[in-house]
GROMACS .gro file of C-alpha atoms in nm:
model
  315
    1UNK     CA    1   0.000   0.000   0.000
    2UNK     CA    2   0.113   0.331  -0.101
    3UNK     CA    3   0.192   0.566   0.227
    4UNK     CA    4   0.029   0.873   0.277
    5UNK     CA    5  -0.003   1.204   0.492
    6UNK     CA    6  -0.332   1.422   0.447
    7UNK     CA    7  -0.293   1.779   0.496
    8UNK     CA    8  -0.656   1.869   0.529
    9UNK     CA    9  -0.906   2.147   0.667
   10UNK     CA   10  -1.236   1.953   0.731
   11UNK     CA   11  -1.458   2.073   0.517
   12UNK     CA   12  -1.741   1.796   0.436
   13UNK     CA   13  -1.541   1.745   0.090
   14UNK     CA   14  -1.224   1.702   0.287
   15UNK     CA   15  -1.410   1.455   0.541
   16UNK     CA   16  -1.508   1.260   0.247
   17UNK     CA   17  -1.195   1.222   0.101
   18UNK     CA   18  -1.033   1.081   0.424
   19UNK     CA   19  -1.343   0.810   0.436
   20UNK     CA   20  -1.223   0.758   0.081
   21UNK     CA   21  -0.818   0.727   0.197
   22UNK     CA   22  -0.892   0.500   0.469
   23UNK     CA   23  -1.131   0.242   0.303
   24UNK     CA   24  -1.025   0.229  -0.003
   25UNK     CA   25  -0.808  -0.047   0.073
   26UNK     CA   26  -0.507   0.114  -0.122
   27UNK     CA   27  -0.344   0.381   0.085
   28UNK     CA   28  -0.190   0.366   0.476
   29UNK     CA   29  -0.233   0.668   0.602
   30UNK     CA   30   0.034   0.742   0.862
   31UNK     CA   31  -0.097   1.102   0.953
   32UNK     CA   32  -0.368   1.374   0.952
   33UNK     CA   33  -0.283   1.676   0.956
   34UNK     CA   34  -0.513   1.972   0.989
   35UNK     CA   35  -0.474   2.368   0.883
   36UNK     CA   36  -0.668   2.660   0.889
   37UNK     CA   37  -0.899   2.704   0.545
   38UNK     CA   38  -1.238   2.616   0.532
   39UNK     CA   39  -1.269   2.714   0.894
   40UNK     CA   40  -1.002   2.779   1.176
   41UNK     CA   41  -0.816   2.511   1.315
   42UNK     CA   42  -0.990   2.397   1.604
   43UNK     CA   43  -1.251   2.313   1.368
   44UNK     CA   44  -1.124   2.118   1.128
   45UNK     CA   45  -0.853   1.925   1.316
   46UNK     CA   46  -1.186   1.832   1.569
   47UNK     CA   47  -1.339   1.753   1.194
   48UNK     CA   48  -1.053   1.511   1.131
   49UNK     CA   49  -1.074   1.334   1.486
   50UNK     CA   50  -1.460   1.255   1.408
   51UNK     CA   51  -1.428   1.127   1.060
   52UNK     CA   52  -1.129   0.887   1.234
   53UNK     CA   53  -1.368   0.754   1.501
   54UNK     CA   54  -1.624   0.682   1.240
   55UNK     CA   55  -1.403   0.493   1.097
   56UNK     CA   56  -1.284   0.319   1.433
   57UNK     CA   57  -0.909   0.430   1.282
   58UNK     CA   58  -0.833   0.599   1.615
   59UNK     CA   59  -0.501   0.506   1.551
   60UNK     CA   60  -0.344   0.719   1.286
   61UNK     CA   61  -0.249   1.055   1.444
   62UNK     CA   62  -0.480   1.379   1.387
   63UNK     CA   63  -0.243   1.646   1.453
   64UNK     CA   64  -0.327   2.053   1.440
   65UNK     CA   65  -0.102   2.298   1.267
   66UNK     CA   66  -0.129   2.655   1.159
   67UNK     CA   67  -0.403   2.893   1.263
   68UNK     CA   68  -0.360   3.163   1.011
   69UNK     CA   69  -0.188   3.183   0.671
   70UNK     CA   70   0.208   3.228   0.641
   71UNK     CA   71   0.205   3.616   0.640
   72UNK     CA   72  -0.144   3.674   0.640
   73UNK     CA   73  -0.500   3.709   0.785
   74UNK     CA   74  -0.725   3.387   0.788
   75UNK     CA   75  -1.010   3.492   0.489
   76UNK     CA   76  -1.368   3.390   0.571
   77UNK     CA   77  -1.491   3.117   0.364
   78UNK     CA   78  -1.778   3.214   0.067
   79UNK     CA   79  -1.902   2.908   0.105
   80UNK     CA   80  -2.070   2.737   0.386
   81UNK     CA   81  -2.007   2.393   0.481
   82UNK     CA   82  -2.262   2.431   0.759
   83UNK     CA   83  -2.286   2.463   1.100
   84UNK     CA   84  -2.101   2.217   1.207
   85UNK     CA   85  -1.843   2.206   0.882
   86UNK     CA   86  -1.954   1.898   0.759
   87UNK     CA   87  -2.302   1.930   0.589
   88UNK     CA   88  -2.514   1.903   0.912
   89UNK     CA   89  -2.385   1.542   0.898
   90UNK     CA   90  -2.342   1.647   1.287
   91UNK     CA   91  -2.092   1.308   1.419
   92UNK     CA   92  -2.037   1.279   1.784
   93UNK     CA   93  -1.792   1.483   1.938
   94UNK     CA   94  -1.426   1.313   1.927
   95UNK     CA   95  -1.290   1.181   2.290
   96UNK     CA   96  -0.950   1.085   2.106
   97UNK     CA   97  -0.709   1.333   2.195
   98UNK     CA   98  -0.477   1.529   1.894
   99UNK     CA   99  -0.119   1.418   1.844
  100UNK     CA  100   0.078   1.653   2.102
  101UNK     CA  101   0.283   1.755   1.829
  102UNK     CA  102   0.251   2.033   1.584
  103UNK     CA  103   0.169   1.908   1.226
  104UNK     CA  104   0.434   2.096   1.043
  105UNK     CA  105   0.667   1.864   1.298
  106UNK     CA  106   0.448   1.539   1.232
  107UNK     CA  107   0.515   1.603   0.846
  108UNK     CA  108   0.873   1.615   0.881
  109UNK     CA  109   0.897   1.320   1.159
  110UNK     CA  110   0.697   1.074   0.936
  111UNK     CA  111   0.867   1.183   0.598
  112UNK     CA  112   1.216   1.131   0.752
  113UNK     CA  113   1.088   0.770   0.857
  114UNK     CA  114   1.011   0.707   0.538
  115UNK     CA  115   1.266   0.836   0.305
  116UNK     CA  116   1.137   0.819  -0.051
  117UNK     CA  117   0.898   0.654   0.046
  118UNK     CA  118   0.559   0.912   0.164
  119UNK     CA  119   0.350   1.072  -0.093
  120UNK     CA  120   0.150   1.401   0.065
  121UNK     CA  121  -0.220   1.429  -0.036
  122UNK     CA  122  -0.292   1.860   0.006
  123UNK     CA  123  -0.683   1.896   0.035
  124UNK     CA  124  -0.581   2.263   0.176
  125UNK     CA  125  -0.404   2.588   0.230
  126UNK     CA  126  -0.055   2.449   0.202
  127UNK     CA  127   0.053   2.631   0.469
  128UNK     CA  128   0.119   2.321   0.712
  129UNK     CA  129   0.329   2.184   0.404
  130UNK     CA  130   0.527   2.533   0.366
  131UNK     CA  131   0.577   2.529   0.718
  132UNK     CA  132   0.750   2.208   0.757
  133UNK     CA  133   0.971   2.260   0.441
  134UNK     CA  134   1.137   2.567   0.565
  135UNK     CA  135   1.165   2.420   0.897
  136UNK     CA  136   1.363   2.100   0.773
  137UNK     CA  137   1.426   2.154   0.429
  138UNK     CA  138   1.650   1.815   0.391
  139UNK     CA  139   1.315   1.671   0.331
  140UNK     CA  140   1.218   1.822  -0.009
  141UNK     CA  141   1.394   1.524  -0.174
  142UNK     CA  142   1.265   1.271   0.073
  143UNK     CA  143   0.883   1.349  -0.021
  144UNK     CA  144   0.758   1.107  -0.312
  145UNK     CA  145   0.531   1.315  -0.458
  146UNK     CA  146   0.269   1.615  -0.368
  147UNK     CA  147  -0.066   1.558  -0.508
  148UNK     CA  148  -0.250   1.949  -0.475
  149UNK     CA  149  -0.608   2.050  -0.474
  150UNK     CA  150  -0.435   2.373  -0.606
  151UNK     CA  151  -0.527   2.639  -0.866
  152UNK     CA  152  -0.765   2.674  -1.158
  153UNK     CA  153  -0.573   2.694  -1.511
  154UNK     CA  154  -0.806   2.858  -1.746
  155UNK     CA  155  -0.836   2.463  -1.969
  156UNK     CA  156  -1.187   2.492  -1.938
  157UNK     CA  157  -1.514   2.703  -1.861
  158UNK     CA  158  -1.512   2.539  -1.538
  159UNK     CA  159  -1.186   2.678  -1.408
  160UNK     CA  160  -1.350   3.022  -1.359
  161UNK     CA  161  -1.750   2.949  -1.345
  162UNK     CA  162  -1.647   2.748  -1.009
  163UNK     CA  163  -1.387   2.953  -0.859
  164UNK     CA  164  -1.387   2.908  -0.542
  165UNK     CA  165  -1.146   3.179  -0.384
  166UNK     CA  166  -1.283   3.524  -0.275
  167UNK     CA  167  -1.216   3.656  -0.648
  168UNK     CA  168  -1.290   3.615  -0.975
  169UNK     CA  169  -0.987   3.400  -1.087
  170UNK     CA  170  -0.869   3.193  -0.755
  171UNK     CA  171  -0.934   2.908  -0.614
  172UNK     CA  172  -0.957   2.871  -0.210
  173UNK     CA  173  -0.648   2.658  -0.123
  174UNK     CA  174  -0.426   2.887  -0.303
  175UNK     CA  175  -0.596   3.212  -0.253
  176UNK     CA  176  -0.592   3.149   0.126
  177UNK     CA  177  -0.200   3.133   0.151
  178UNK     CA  178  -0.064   3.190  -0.222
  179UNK     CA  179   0.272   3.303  -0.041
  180UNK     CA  180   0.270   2.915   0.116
  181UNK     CA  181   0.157   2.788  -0.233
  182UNK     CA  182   0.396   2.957  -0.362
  183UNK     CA  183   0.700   2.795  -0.151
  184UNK     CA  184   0.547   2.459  -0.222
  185UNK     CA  185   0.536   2.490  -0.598
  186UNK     CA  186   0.908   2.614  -0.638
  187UNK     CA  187   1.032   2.371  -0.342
  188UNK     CA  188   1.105   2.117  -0.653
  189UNK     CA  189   0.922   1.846  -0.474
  190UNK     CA  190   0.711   1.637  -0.756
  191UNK     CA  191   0.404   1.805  -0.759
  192UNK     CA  192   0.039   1.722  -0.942
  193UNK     CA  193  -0.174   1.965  -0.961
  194UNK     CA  194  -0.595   1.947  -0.986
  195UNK     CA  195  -0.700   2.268  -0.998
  196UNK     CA  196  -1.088   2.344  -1.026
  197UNK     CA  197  -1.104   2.284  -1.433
  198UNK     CA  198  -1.148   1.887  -1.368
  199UNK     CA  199  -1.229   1.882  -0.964
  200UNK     CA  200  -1.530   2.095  -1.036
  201UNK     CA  201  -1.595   1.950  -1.389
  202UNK     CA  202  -2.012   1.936  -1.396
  203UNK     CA  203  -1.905   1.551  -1.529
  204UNK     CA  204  -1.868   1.485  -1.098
  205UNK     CA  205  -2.201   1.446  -1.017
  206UNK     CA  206  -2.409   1.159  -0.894
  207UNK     CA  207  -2.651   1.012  -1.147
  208UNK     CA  208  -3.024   0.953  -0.930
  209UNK     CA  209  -2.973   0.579  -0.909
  210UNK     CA  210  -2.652   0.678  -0.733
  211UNK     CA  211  -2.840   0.875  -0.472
  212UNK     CA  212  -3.104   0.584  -0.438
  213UNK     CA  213  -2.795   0.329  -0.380
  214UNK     CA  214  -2.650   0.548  -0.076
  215UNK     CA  215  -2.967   0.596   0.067
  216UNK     CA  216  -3.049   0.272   0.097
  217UNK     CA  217  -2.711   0.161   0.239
  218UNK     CA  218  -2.675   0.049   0.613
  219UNK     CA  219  -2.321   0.202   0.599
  220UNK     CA  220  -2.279   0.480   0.825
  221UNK     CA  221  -1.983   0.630   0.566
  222UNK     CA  222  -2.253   0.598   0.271
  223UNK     CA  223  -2.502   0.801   0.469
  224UNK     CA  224  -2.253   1.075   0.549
  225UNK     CA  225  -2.203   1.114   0.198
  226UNK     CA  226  -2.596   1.110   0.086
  227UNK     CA  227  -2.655   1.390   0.401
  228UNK     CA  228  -2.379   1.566   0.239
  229UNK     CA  229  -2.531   1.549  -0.126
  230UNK     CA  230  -2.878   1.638   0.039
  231UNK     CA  231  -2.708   1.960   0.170
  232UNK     CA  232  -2.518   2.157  -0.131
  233UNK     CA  233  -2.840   2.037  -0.345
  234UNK     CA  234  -3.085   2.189  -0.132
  235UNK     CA  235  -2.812   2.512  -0.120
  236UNK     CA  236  -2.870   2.514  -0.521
  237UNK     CA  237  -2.545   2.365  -0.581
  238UNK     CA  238  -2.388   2.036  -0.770
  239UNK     CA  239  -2.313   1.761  -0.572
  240UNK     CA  240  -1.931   1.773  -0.720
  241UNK     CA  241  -1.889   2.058  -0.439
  242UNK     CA  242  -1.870   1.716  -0.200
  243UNK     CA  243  -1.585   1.569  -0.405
  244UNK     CA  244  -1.408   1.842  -0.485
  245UNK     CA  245  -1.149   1.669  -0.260
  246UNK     CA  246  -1.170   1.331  -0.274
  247UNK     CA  247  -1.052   1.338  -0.667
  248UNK     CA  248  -0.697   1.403  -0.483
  249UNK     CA  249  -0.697   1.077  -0.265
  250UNK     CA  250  -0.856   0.898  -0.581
  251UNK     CA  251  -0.550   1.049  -0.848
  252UNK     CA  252  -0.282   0.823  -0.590
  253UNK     CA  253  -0.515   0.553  -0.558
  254UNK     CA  254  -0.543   0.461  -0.921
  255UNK     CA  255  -0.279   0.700  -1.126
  256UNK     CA  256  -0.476   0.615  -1.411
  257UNK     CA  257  -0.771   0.865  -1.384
  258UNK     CA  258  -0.632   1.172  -1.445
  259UNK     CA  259  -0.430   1.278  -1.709
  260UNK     CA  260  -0.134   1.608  -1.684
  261UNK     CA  261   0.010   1.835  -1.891
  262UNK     CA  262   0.331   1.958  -1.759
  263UNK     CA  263   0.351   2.368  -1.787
  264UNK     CA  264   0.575   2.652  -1.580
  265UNK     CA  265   0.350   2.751  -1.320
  266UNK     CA  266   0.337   3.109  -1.120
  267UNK     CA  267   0.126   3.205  -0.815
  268UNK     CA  268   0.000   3.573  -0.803
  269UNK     CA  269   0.061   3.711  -0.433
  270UNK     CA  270  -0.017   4.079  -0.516
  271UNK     CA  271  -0.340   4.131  -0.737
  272UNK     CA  272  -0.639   4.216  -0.595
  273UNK     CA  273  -0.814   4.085  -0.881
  274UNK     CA  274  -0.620   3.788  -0.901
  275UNK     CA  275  -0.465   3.752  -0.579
  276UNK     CA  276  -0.425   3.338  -0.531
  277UNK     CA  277  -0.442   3.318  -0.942
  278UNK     CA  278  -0.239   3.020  -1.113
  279UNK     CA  279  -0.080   3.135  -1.413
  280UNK     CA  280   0.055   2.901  -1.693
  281UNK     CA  281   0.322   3.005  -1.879
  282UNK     CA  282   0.283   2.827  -2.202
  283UNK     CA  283   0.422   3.086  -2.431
  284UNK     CA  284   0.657   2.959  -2.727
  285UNK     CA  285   0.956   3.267  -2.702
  286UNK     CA  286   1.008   3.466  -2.421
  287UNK     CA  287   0.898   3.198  -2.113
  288UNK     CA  288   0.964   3.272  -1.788
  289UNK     CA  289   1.224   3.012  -1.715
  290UNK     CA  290   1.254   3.063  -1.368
  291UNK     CA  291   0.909   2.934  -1.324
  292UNK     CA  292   0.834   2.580  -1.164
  293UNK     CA  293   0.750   2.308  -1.374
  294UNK     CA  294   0.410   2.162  -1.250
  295UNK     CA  295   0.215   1.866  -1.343
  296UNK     CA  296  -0.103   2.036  -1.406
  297UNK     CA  297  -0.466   1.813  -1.404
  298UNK     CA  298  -0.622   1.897  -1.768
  299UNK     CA  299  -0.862   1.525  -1.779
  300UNK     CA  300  -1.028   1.266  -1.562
  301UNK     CA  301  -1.219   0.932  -1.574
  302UNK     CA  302  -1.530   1.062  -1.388
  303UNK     CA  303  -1.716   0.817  -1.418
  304UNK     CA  304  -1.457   0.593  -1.282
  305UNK     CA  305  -1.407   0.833  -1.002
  306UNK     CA  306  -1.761   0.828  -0.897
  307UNK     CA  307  -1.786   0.468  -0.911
  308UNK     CA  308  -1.466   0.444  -0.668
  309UNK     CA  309  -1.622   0.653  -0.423
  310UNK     CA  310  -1.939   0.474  -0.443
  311UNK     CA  311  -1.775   0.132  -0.377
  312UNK     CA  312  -1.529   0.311  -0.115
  313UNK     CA  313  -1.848   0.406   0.079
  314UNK     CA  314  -2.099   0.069   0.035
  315UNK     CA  315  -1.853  -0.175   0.139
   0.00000   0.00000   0.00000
């Protein structure tokens, strides 16, 4: 099985990616960590801790990290993941305690355990990620891969009709910390991008006899998920808003379902406009060479992605 950390900010889309991680039978995940984004920190590492008694994996650490952005103010999220940040799927409080540690330091204690041999799943602000890079750099090199819900890359209508940050052209992970993105895209860690033109492709959606399935599952995970759908389609939204996240955890479970382009890749810090933007520099003369080079999500099975979820989630 392929070993994993999950930077997260729980999030119902984030919650249902970790129910994806953990049963999909493919991944170990040897931490959780948590970050301000979709709400502060005491919310979504508490977030994490419930999904991981759910799932009666108590023991994989939940550990909290940073409260605000690298250099910035925490935004307030657009969009609501309810009152409880996970749909009004409302899961008993947690009584497992949160690793002691800070996550930055969890991220850079499991890595160096594993030389070569971790791969981080980013459903968030990358500012956790950042953090622990500049803190112990010697393990840029040591992390497999990065696989980023990060950006929006102008492939596609959907890239701006579903942007997600507090602007016209941003999405939320990066417009939240684009100084920690930033860090993380020129670290020269191997990083894959899915920006919002395929995780917010109208393609992710459940078909009705999907909905009937969940509903009349036993599961407790496959009822999370139908409350879930219930709530952003009675908000007037699509129920890819759920799985916005999960396409992350699905890209390393089957590297097969999304296809990349590879393309230099800037992050706009200053614009107000643009602030958090993702800008590809795919210009034939005159590139910007000291740009990283980013594997950038342009394509996806979605079909295939739905049906892992589904099966993730019944079983």
């Amino acid at each position: 099985m392929k070993k994993v950390i999950i930077d997260c900010d729980p999030g119902m889309d984030d919650s249902l990616a970790l129910i994806l991680a953990i049963k999909s039978g493919a991944l170990s995940v040897e931490a959780v960590t948590a970050v301000a984004g979709n709400y502060p920190v005491d919310i979504t590492s508490t977030n994490a801790l419930k999904v991981m008694e759910l799932l009666k994996r108590t023991d994989i650490p939940v550990a909290k990290g940073m409260a605000r952005p690298l250099v910035r103010e925490l935004p307030s999220d657009p969009f609501s993941h309810g009152s409880d940040g996970q749909a009004e799927v409302h899961l008993p409080e947690p009584v497992t305690p949160l690793h002691p540690g800070h996550a930055a330091d969890l991220i850079v204690e499991t890595v160096k355990k594993n030389p070569g041999g971790i791969h981080i799943i980013a459903l968030a602000p990358l500012t956790n990620i950042a953090l622990a890079m500049m803190k112990a750099p010697e393990i840029i090199p040591m992390i497999s891969g990065i696989t980023a819900i990060a950006g929006s890359y102008g492939l596609n209508k959907y890239s701006t009709a579903n942007a997600t940050g507090d602007n016209p052209q941003s999405e939320w992970n990066v417009y939240v910390d684009p100084e920690a993105a930033d860090f993380v895209f020129k670290s020269g860690a191997p990083l894959q991008a899915i920006g919002l033109d395929v995780s917010t492709h109208f393609d992710v959606n459940f078909t009705g006899e999907e909905l009937q399935e969940l509903e009349a599952s036993d599961r407790p995970e496959a009822a999370v998920l139908h409350q879930m759908i219930k709530f952003v389609l009675g908000r007037g939204f699509e129920s890819y808003c759920v799985l916005i996240d999960s396409m992350a955890v699905a890209a390393v479970i089957d590297p097969t379902l999304i296809r990349y382009l590879t393309a230099k890749v800037g992050i706009e810090t200053k614009g107000q406009l643009t602030l958090g933007m993702t800008v590809m520099d795919t210009r034939h003369h005159h590139a910007w060479t000291d740009l990283p080079d980013i594997h950038v999500a342009y394509q996806a099975d979605y079909r295939q992605f739905l049906r892992l979820v589904m099966d993730a989630v019944l079983l």
